[in-house]
CSV table of C-alpha atoms in Angstrom, one decimal:
chain,number,residue,atom,x,y,z
A,1,GLU,CA,1.7,123.0,62.4
A,2,PRO,CA,4.5,125.2,63.5
A,3,GLU,CA,3.6,129.0,61.7
A,4,VAL,CA,5.2,132.3,61.9
A,5,THR,CA,2.6,135.0,63.2
A,6,GLN,CA,2.4,138.5,62.7
A,7,THR,CA,0.9,142.0,64.2
A,8,PRO,CA,-0.7,144.0,64.0
A,9,SER,CA,-2.3,143.0,60.7
A,10,HIS,CA,-3.0,146.2,59.3
A,11,GLN,CA,-1.7,149.6,60.7
A,12,VAL,CA,-2.8,153.1,59.9
A,13,THR,CA,-0.1,155.9,61.1
A,14,GLN,CA,0.4,159.4,60.1
A,15,MET,CA,3.6,160.6,58.3
A,16,GLY,CA,6.6,160.9,61.1
A,17,GLN,CA,5.3,158.4,63.6
A,18,GLU,CA,7.3,155.7,64.8
A,19,VAL,CA,5.7,151.9,64.0
A,20,ILE,CA,6.6,148.8,65.3
A,21,LEU,CA,5.7,145.9,63.2
A,22,ARG,CA,6.1,142.4,65.8
A,23,CYS,CA,6.3,138.8,64.6
A,24,VAL,CA,7.0,135.6,66.1
A,25,PRO,CA,8.9,133.4,64.2
A,26,ILE,CA,8.9,129.3,64.5
A,27,SER,CA,10.4,128.5,67.7
A,28,ASN,CA,13.8,126.2,66.8
A,29,HIS,CA,14.6,128.9,64.0
A,30,LEU,CA,17.6,130.8,64.0
A,31,TYR,CA,17.5,132.9,61.2
A,32,PHE,CA,15.2,135.9,60.5
A,33,TYR,CA,14.2,137.8,57.6
A,34,TRP,CA,11.8,141.2,57.5
A,35,TYR,CA,10.6,141.5,53.2
A,36,ARG,CA,8.3,144.0,51.7
A,37,GLN,CA,6.2,144.2,49.2
A,38,ILE,CA,4.5,147.9,48.2
A,39,LEU,CA,1.2,147.2,46.0
A,40,GLY,CA,1.5,145.5,42.8
A,41,GLN,CA,5.1,145.4,43.1
A,42,LYS,CA,7.9,142.7,43.9
A,43,VAL,CA,9.1,141.6,47.3
A,44,GLU,CA,11.7,143.1,48.1
A,45,PHE,CA,14.2,142.0,51.1
A,46,LEU,CA,14.6,144.1,53.9
A,47,VAL,CA,16.8,142.8,56.8
A,48,SER,CA,18.5,139.6,57.6
A,49,PHE,CA,18.8,138.9,61.4
A,50,TYR,CA,21.2,135.9,63.2
A,51,ASN,CA,22.6,135.5,66.2
A,52,ASN,CA,21.4,138.5,67.7
A,53,GLU,CA,22.6,140.4,65.0
A,54,ILE,CA,21.9,142.0,61.7
A,55,SER,CA,23.6,139.6,59.0
A,56,GLU,CA,22.9,141.2,56.0
A,57,LYS,CA,20.8,144.4,55.1
A,58,SER,CA,19.6,146.1,51.5
A,59,GLU,CA,19.9,149.6,50.4
A,60,ILE,CA,16.0,150.0,51.3
A,61,PHE,CA,17.0,149.3,55.3
A,62,ASP,CA,18.2,152.4,55.9
A,63,ASP,CA,18.9,154.3,59.4
A,64,GLN,CA,14.8,154.4,59.9
A,65,PHE,CA,14.7,150.9,60.6
A,66,SER,CA,15.9,148.8,63.0
A,67,VAL,CA,15.3,145.0,64.2
A,68,GLU,CA,15.6,143.5,67.2
A,69,ARG,CA,14.9,140.3,69.3
A,70,PRO,CA,13.9,141.5,72.8
A,71,ASP,CA,12.8,138.3,74.7
A,72,GLY,CA,14.1,135.4,72.4
A,73,SER,CA,10.5,134.8,71.1
A,74,ASN,CA,9.5,138.2,69.3
A,75,PHE,CA,11.5,139.6,66.4
A,76,THR,CA,10.6,143.3,65.6
A,77,LEU,CA,10.9,146.0,62.9
A,78,LYS,CA,10.8,149.4,63.8
A,79,ILE,CA,10.7,152.4,61.5
A,80,ARG,CA,11.0,155.7,63.3
A,81,SER,CA,9.7,158.2,61.0
A,82,THR,CA,7.0,157.0,58.7
A,83,LYS,CA,7.5,158.4,55.1
A,84,LEU,CA,4.6,157.6,52.3
A,85,GLU,CA,6.5,155.7,50.7
A,86,ASP,CA,6.9,153.2,53.5
A,87,SER,CA,3.4,152.3,52.7
A,88,ALA,CA,3.4,148.5,52.0
A,89,MET,CA,2.8,144.6,53.3
A,90,TYR,CA,5.9,144.2,55.3
A,91,PHE,CA,6.1,140.3,56.0
A,92,CYS,CA,8.6,138.5,58.6
A,93,ALA,CA,9.9,135.2,57.9
A,94,SER,CA,12.2,132.3,59.7
A,95,GLY,CA,14.5,129.4,58.7
A,96,THR,CA,16.5,126.7,60.1
A,97,GLY,CA,19.3,127.1,57.9
A,98,ASP,CA,19.3,123.8,56.5
A,99,THR,CA,17.1,123.5,53.9
A,100,GLY,CA,16.9,126.6,52.6
A,101,GLU,CA,12.8,126.7,53.6
A,102,LEU,CA,11.9,129.9,54.6
A,103,PHE,CA,8.3,130.2,56.6
A,104,PHE,CA,6.7,133.5,55.7
A,105,GLY,CA,3.9,135.1,58.1
A,106,GLU,CA,0.7,136.4,56.9
A,107,GLY,CA,2.3,139.6,56.5
A,108,SER,CA,1.7,143.2,58.2
A,109,ARG,CA,-0.1,146.1,56.1
A,110,LEU,CA,1.1,149.6,56.9
A,111,THR,CA,-0.3,152.5,55.3
A,112,VAL,CA,1.1,156.1,55.8
A,113,LEU,CA,-1.0,158.9,55.6
B,1,ASP,CA,18.7,141.3,40.9
B,2,ALA,CA,16.8,137.8,40.2
B,3,LYS,CA,19.0,135.2,38.6
B,4,THR,CA,16.0,133.6,36.8
B,5,THR,CA,13.9,134.7,33.6
B,6,GLN,CA,9.6,133.5,33.9
B,7,PRO,CA,6.9,134.0,31.3
B,8,PRO,CA,4.8,137.1,33.4
B,9,SER,CA,1.3,134.8,33.1
B,10,MET,CA,0.0,132.1,32.1
B,11,ASP,CA,-3.2,129.9,32.0
B,12,CYS,CA,-4.4,126.7,33.1
B,13,ALA,CA,-7.6,124.8,32.9
B,14,GLU,CA,-8.8,123.5,36.5
B,15,GLY,CA,-7.8,119.6,36.3
B,16,ARG,CA,-5.1,120.1,34.3
B,17,ALA,CA,-1.4,119.7,34.8
B,18,ALA,CA,0.3,123.3,34.9
B,19,ASN,CA,4.1,123.4,33.7
B,20,LEU,CA,5.3,126.8,35.1
B,21,PRO,CA,9.3,127.2,33.1
B,22,CYS,CA,12.0,129.0,34.4
B,23,ASN,CA,15.1,129.3,33.1
B,24,HIS,CA,18.6,130.1,35.0
B,25,SER,CA,21.1,129.9,32.7
B,26,THR,CA,23.6,131.2,35.1
B,27,ILE,CA,23.3,128.9,38.0
B,28,SER,CA,26.1,128.5,40.0
B,29,GLY,CA,27.5,124.8,41.1
B,30,ASN,CA,26.3,125.3,44.3
B,31,GLU,CA,23.3,126.7,43.7
B,32,TYR,CA,19.5,125.1,44.3
B,33,VAL,CA,16.5,125.9,42.4
B,34,TYR,CA,13.5,127.1,44.6
B,35,TRP,CA,10.4,127.3,44.1
B,36,TYR,CA,7.7,129.7,46.2
B,37,ARG,CA,4.2,130.9,45.3
B,38,GLN,CA,2.0,134.2,46.5
B,39,ILE,CA,-1.6,133.5,46.7
B,40,HIS,CA,-3.2,137.0,46.8
B,41,SER,CA,-1.5,139.0,49.2
B,42,GLN,CA,-0.7,136.5,51.6
B,43,GLY,CA,3.2,135.7,52.3
B,44,PRO,CA,4.9,133.5,50.2
B,45,GLN,CA,4.9,130.1,50.3
B,46,TYR,CA,7.8,127.7,49.6
B,47,ILE,CA,6.6,124.6,47.1
B,48,ILE,CA,9.4,122.7,46.2
B,49,HIS,CA,13.3,123.0,46.1
B,50,GLY,CA,16.4,121.1,44.1
B,51,LEU,CA,19.8,120.6,42.6
B,52,LYS,CA,19.8,118.2,39.7
B,53,ASN,CA,17.7,115.5,40.2
B,54,ASN,CA,14.0,115.6,39.8
B,55,GLU,CA,11.9,116.3,43.0
B,56,THR,CA,8.3,115.8,43.8
B,57,ASN,CA,6.6,116.2,46.9
B,58,GLU,CA,2.7,116.4,47.8
B,59,MET,CA,2.3,119.7,46.2
B,60,ALA,CA,4.4,119.5,43.1
B,61,SER,CA,7.1,118.1,40.7
B,62,LEU,CA,10.5,119.6,40.0
B,63,ILE,CA,12.2,119.2,36.5
B,64,ILE,CA,15.8,120.4,35.7
B,65,THR,CA,17.3,120.2,32.5
B,66,GLU,CA,20.6,117.6,32.9
B,67,ASP,CA,22.3,121.3,32.6
B,68,ARG,CA,20.6,122.7,34.9
B,69,LYS,CA,20.0,125.8,32.9
B,70,SER,CA,16.3,125.2,33.2
B,71,SER,CA,13.9,123.8,35.1
B,72,THR,CA,9.7,123.4,35.2
B,73,LEU,CA,7.1,123.4,38.0
B,74,ILE,CA,4.9,120.8,37.0
B,75,LEU,CA,1.4,121.0,39.0
B,76,PRO,CA,-0.1,117.8,38.4
B,77,HIS,CA,-3.9,118.6,38.9
B,78,ALA,CA,-4.6,122.3,39.3
B,79,THR,CA,-7.4,123.7,41.2
B,80,LEU,CA,-8.5,127.1,41.4
B,81,ARG,CA,-6.8,127.4,44.9
B,82,ASP,CA,-3.5,127.3,42.7
B,83,THR,CA,-4.1,130.9,41.3
B,84,ALA,CA,-1.2,132.2,42.1
B,85,VAL,CA,2.0,134.3,41.5
B,86,TYR,CA,4.6,131.5,41.4
B,87,TYR,CA,8.5,132.6,41.9
B,88,CYS,CA,11.6,130.4,40.9
B,89,ILE,CA,14.7,131.5,42.6
B,90,VAL,CA,18.1,130.0,42.5
B,91,ARG,CA,20.5,130.2,45.8
B,92,PRO,CA,22.9,128.6,47.8
B,93,LEU,CA,21.6,126.0,50.2
B,94,TRP,CA,23.3,126.2,53.4
B,95,GLY,CA,23.6,129.5,55.7
B,96,GLY,CA,20.8,131.0,56.6
B,97,TYR,CA,22.2,134.1,55.3
B,98,ASN,CA,21.4,133.5,52.3
B,99,LYS,CA,18.4,135.5,51.4
B,100,LEU,CA,16.2,134.9,49.1
B,101,ILE,CA,15.8,137.0,46.4
B,102,PHE,CA,11.9,137.4,44.6
B,103,GLY,CA,11.8,138.2,40.7
B,104,ALA,CA,8.2,139.1,39.1
B,105,GLY,CA,7.4,135.4,39.1
B,106,THR,CA,4.8,133.9,36.6
B,107,ARG,CA,1.0,134.9,37.1
B,108,LEU,CA,-0.7,131.4,37.0
B,109,ALA,CA,-4.5,131.8,36.5
B,110,VAL,CA,-6.7,128.8,37.2
B,111,HIS,CA,-10.2,128.8,35.4
B,112,PRO,CA,-13.3,126.5,35.4
């Protein structure tokens, strides 16, 4: 069964460092998303991406964040200068847009020290 | 903000049916009811969705009231592996632009 894959599963970084989280969505999907979940809190929407551009972003997704689909298969989330409060689980998701069903990856845990 | 209201937690005995309620009194005519679950810290997993008719798949059944203001997710024979946080979400069907907004969900504990 096709699945969304994310790397790394866990990354530890120092405050102020740049981090890139990678995702490989399901191959025939057209819509891509990043969500995050701070420990013990809700799953929060960050950004959606379609047709090589951002279709919507939340207030959380400020200038420190960017997304890219560099090669037609990977979908990346970059955090330019990490802060302590960026520590969270980051989930990538993809969907066809037909049924509204989103497929989520297993997440990348980011720890900022 | 989430447009649904769910109890924060529920218990269920293994092998019994788990009935998880959700209120969505402000649902619009073009909005569907979606259920997802999150086992421990894994990525959310789609369970089922529906508009106004009852729906069933291999995982669960979804019962939507006639006025569409509430629904119930039914896991017919709960197992320990069904212990998870269950999210009820309303959103339009069409268009991937329509993001999922997660609330706090219901934490279901299935016990032996």
